[in-house]
XYZ file of C-alpha atoms in Angstrom:
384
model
C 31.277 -1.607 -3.827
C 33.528 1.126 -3.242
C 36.827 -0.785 -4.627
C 34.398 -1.052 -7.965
C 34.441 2.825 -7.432
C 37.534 3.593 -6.535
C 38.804 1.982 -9.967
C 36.481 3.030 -12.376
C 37.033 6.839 -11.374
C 41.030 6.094 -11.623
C 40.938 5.048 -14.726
C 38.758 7.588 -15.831
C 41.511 10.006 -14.104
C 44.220 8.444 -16.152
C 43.094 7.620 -19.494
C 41.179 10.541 -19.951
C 42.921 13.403 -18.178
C 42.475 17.164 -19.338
C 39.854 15.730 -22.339
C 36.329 16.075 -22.115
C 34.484 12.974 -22.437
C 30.621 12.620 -22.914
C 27.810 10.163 -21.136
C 28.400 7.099 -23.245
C 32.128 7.074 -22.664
C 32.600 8.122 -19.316
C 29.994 4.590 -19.221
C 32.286 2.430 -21.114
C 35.513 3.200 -19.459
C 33.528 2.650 -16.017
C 32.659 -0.942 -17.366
C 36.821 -1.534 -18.808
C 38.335 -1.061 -15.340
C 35.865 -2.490 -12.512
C 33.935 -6.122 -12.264
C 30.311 -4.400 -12.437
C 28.363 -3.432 -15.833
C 26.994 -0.178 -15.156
C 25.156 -0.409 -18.782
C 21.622 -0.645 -17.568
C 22.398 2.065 -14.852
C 23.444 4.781 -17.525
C 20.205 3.488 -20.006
C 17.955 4.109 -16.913
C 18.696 6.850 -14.828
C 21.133 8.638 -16.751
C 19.839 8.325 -20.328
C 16.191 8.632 -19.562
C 14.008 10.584 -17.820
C 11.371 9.537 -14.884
C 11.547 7.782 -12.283
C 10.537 3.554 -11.341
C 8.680 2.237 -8.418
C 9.244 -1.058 -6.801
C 6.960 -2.455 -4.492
C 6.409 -5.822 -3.018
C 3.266 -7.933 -4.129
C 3.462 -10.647 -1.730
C 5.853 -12.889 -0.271
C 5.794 -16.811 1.154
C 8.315 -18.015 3.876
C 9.115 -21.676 4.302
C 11.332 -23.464 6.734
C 15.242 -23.989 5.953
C 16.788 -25.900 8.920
C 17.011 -23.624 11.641
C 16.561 -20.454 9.052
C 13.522 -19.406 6.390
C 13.760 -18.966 2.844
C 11.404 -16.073 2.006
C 10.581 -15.640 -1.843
C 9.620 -12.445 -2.668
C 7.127 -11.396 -5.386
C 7.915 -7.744 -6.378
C 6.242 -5.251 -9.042
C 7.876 -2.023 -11.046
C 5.752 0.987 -11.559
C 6.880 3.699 -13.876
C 6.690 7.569 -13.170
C 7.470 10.030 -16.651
C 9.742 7.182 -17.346
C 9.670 5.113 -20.892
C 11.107 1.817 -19.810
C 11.132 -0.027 -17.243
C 14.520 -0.636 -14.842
C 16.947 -3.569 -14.913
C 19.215 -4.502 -12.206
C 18.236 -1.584 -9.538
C 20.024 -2.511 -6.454
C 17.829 -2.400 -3.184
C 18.041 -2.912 0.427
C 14.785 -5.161 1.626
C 14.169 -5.099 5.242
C 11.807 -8.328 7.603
C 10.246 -8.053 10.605
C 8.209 -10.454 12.330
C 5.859 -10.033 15.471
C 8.823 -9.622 18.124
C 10.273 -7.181 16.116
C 13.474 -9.246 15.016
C 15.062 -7.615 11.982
C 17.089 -8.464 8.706
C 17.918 -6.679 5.699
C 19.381 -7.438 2.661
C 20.819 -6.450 -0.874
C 18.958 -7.406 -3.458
C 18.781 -6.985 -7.324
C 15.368 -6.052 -9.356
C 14.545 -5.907 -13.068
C 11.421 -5.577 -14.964
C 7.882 -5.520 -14.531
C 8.022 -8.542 -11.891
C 10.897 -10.136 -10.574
C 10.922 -12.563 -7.942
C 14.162 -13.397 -5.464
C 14.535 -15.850 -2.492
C 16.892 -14.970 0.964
C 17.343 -16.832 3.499
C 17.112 -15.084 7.218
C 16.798 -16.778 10.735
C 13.395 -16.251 11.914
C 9.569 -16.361 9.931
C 9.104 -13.045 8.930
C 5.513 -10.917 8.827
C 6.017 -7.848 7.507
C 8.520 -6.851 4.468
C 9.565 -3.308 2.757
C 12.028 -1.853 0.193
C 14.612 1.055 0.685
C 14.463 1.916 3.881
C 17.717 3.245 3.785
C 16.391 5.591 1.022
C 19.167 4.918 -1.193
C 17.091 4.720 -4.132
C 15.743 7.237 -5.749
C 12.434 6.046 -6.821
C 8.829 7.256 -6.948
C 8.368 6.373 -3.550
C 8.348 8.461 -0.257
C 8.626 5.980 3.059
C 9.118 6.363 6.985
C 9.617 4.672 9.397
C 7.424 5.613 12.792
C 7.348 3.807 16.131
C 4.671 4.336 19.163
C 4.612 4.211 22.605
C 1.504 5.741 23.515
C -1.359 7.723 22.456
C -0.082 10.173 19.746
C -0.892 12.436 16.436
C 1.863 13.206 14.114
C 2.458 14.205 11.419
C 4.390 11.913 8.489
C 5.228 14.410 6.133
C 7.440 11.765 3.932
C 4.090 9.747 3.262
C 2.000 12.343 3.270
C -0.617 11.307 6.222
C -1.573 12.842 9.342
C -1.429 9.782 11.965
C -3.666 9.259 15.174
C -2.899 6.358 17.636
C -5.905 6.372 19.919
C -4.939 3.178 21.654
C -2.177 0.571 22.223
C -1.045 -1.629 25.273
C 2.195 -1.778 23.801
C 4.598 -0.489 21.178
C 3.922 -0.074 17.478
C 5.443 0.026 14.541
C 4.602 1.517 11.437
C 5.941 1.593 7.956
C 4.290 4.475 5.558
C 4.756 5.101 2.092
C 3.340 7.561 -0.585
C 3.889 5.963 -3.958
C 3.638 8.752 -7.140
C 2.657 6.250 -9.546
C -1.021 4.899 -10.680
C -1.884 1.523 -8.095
C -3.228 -1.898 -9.874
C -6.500 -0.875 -11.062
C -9.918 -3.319 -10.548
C -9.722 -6.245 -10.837
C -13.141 -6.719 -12.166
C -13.824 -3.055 -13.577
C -17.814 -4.036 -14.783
C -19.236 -5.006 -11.727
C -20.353 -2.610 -8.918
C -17.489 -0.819 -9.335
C -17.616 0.520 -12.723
C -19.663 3.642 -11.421
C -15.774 4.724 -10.318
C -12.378 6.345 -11.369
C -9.376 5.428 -9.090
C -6.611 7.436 -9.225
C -3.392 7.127 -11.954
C -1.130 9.613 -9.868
C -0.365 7.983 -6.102
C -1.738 5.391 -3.738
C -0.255 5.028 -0.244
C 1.152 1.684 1.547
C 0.972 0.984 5.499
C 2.953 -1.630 7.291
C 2.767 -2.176 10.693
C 2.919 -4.439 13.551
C -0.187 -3.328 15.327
C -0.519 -5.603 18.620
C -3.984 -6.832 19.673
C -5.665 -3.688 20.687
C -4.142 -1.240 18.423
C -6.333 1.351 17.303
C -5.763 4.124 15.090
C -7.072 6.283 12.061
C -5.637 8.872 9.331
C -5.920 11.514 7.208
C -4.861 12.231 3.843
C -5.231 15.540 2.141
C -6.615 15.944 -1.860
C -5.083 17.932 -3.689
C -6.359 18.759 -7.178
C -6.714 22.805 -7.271
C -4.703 23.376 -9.686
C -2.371 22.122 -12.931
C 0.741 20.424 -11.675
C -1.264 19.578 -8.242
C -0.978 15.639 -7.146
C -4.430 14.733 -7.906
C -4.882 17.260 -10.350
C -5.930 14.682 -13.337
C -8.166 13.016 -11.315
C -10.118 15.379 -10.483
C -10.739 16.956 -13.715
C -11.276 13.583 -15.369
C -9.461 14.938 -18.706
C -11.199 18.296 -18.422
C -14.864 16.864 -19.073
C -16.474 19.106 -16.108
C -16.382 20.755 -12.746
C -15.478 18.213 -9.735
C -17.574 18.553 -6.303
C -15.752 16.961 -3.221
C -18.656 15.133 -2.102
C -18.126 12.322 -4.693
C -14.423 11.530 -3.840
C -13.843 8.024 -2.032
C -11.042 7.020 -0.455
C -10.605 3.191 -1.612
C -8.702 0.455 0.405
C -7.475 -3.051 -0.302
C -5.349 -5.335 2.357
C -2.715 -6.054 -0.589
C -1.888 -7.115 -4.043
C -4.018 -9.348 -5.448
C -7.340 -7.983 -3.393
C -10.212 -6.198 -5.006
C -10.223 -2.229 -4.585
C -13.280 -1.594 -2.133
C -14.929 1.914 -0.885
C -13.507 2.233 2.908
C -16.470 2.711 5.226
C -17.160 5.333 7.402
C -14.737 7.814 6.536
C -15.769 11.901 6.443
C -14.597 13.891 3.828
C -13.822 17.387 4.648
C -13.204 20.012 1.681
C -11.180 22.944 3.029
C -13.399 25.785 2.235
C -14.939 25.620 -1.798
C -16.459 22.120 -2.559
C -15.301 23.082 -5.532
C -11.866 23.703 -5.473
C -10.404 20.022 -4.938
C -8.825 20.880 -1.675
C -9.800 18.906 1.509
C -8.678 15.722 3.305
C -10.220 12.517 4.161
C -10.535 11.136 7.880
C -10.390 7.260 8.355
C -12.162 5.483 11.740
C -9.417 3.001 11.268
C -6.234 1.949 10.422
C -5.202 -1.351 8.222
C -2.014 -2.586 6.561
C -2.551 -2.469 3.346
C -3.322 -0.081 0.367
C -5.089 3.241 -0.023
C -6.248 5.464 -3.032
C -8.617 8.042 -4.097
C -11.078 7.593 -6.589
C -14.448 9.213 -7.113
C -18.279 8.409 -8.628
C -17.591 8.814 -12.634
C -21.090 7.625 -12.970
C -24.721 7.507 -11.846
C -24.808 7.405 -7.731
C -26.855 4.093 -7.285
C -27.482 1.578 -4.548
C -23.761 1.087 -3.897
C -23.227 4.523 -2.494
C -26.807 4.250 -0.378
C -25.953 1.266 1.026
C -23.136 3.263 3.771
C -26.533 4.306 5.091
C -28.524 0.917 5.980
C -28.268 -0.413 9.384
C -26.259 -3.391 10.413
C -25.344 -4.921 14.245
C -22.426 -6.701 15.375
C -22.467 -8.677 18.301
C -21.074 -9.044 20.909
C -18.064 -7.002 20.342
C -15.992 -7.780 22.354
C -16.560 -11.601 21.528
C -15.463 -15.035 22.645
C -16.708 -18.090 21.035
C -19.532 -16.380 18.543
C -20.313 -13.753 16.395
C -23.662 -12.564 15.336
C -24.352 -10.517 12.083
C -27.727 -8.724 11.726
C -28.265 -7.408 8.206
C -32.047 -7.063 8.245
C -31.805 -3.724 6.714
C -30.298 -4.952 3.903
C -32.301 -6.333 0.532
C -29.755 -9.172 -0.489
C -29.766 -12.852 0.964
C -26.084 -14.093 -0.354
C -23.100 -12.690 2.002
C -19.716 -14.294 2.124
C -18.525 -13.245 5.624
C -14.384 -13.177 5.737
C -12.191 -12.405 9.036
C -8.499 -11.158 8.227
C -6.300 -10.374 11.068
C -4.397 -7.214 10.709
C -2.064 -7.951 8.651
C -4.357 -8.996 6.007
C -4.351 -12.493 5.969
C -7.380 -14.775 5.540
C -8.327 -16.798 8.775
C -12.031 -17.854 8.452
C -14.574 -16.991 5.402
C -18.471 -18.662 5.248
C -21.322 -17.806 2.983
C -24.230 -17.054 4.309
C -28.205 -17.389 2.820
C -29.511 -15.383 5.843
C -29.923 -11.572 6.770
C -28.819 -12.870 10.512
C -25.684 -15.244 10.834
C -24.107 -16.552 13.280
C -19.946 -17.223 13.000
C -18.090 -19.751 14.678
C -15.542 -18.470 16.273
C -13.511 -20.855 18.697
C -11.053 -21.819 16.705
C -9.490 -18.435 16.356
C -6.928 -16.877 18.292
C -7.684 -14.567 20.448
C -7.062 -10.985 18.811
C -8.160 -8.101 16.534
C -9.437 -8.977 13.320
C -11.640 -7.041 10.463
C -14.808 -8.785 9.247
C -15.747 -7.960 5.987
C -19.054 -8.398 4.315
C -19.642 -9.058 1.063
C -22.958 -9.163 -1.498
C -21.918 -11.459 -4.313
C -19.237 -9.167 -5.166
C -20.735 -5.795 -3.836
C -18.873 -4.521 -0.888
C -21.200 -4.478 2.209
C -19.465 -3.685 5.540
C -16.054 -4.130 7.061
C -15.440 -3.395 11.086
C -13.060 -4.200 13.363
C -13.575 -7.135 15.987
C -11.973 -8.549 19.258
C -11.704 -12.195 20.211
C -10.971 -12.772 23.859
């Protein structure tokens, strides 16, 4: 704290007045005259070059008394940097549905790292540095609707458009400049693709039942020192066209990377020239990325183009699912609500099923179809 300050800089004053005095002692006398090591502070950010990235994995809440104790599963990315942090001090900030709030100061180190507070309510939604205090490889802002709106969130780097809400929303955005968690399972359908090893985005949110929205982010890989730069030129092995960039989604850590459906890609002039943007149909907590077809374009990418019917939509008590266009007969079906979590998931043997639905809340949720492990479909559904 600032008494901590106040001290070391005194002594510093004192003991070292009129002398010049280099990195590694103006460290030590810092840690002879206050209570806090500042050791792993000078190796990191002072010694080193680069930049970390903390991000939250996941995080479980369970009931204290009156109060929660939420553990906290974090993750450190690195950014030009050759080691990885110790004892970075950040603010972490809960919110659940209602909007109640808490923050806290907490301590991370190392690759994963894993702390436990205690707050007074059951929290759904949870973020680092929102007081920007940090200087890390992450860009974050906080946004809040109240009606149909586009803006533009130049900290995260996404245009926004909120298309409809019944009441207010709130939305966390982040632009991360490191590499995301690559596939799990990079030999199966997905090893046609390259995901990006220069930035993924993060959206939080607290949505509300008939939230509706959609985004774009921009590509940028014209030129050396431009963000997606290295992905587009795949090492310098050929020339890029825009048509085979994807923009890839997953609802969180832990979650395969899929292809996100129905989204147009738009280059801005030149196919050529790796400069366009991407327009979603929706918007999803969760995480984004580009990637693009390394390999031969096969059945996976011709698959967008098969016909499919959900109904009804708006539903009820059922759910029908007509896949007669497609050639497979094994689907796992899964409904997440909007903040990713799992609420129902069946397997199906038939090109139409039917889902049971009357034990859900009533809501917006995202049904997600699934070929063995070949991503299918996902769209948006309402339960009355």
């Amino acid at each position: 704290g600032d008494s901590n300050f106040f001290a070391g800089f005194k002594s510093i004053q004192l003991n070292r007045a009129h002398r010049t005095i280099n990195s590694l002692e103006f460290r030590d006398e810092l840690n002879a005259s206050s209570t806090v090591d500042v050791t792993d502070f000078f190796n990191d950010w002072i010694m080193n070059p680069g930049f970390p990235q903390f991000s939250i994995d996941s995080f479980s809440v369970s009931p204290n008394g009156s109060d929660f104790d939420v553990t906290v599963y974090t993750k450190q990315r690195l950014r030009a940097a050759p080691s990885y942090y110790n004892s970075v001090p950040f603010q972490i900030t809960l919110l659940d549905d209602n909007w109640a709030k808490a923050s806290k100061s907490i301590l991370l180190s190392g690759i994963v790292d894993t702390v436990t507070i205690t707050i007074p309510f059951h929290p759904t939604v949870a973020f680092l540095n929102e007081n920007d205090k940090i200087n890390q490889a992450t860009t974050g802002e906080n946004s809040v609707f109240y009606s149909v709106s586009n803006l533009d969130l130049n900290y995260s780097e996404i245009r926004l458009f909120v298309d409809q809400l019944d009441d207010s929303v709130f939305l966390r955005s982040e632009h991360n400049y490191v590499a995301p968690d690559g596939f799990i399972d990079p030999s199966g359908w997905n090893a046609q693709y390259k995901l990006s090893e220069e930035r993924y985005w993060t959206i939080h949110g607290i949505f509300g039942n008939n939230f509706r929205g959609k985004m774009r982010v921009f590509y940028k890989g014209q030129s050396p020192g431009a963000l997606d730069y290295e992905l587009f030129n795949d090492g310098g092995t050929g020339i890029f066209h825009e048509d085979s960039i994807r923009l890839f989604y997953r609802s969180g850590a832990g979650e395969e990377w899929t292809v996100l459906p129905n989204c147009t890609v738009q280059p801005a002039g030149n196919p050529l020239d790796g400069y366009g943007y991407i327009n979603t149909d929706t918007l999803l907590p969760g995480d984004y990325t580009f990637g693009w077809i390394s390999g031969p374009v096969g059945l996976n990418d011709q698959i967008d183009k098969k016909e499919y019917r959900i109904y009804p939509n708006p539903t009820k008590n059922v759910l029908w699912i007509d896949l007669r266009d497609f050639e497979s007969s094994n689907y796992t079906l899964t409904i997440n609500d909007l903040n990713g979590k799992m609420v129902q998931s069946e397997s199906s043997c038939s090109s139409i099923s039917l889902l049971d639905l009357s034990r859900i809340k009533p809501g917006v949720y995202i049904l997600s179809v699934m070929d063995q492990s070949k991503f299918i479909l996902s769209e948006k559904i309402i339960v009355h």
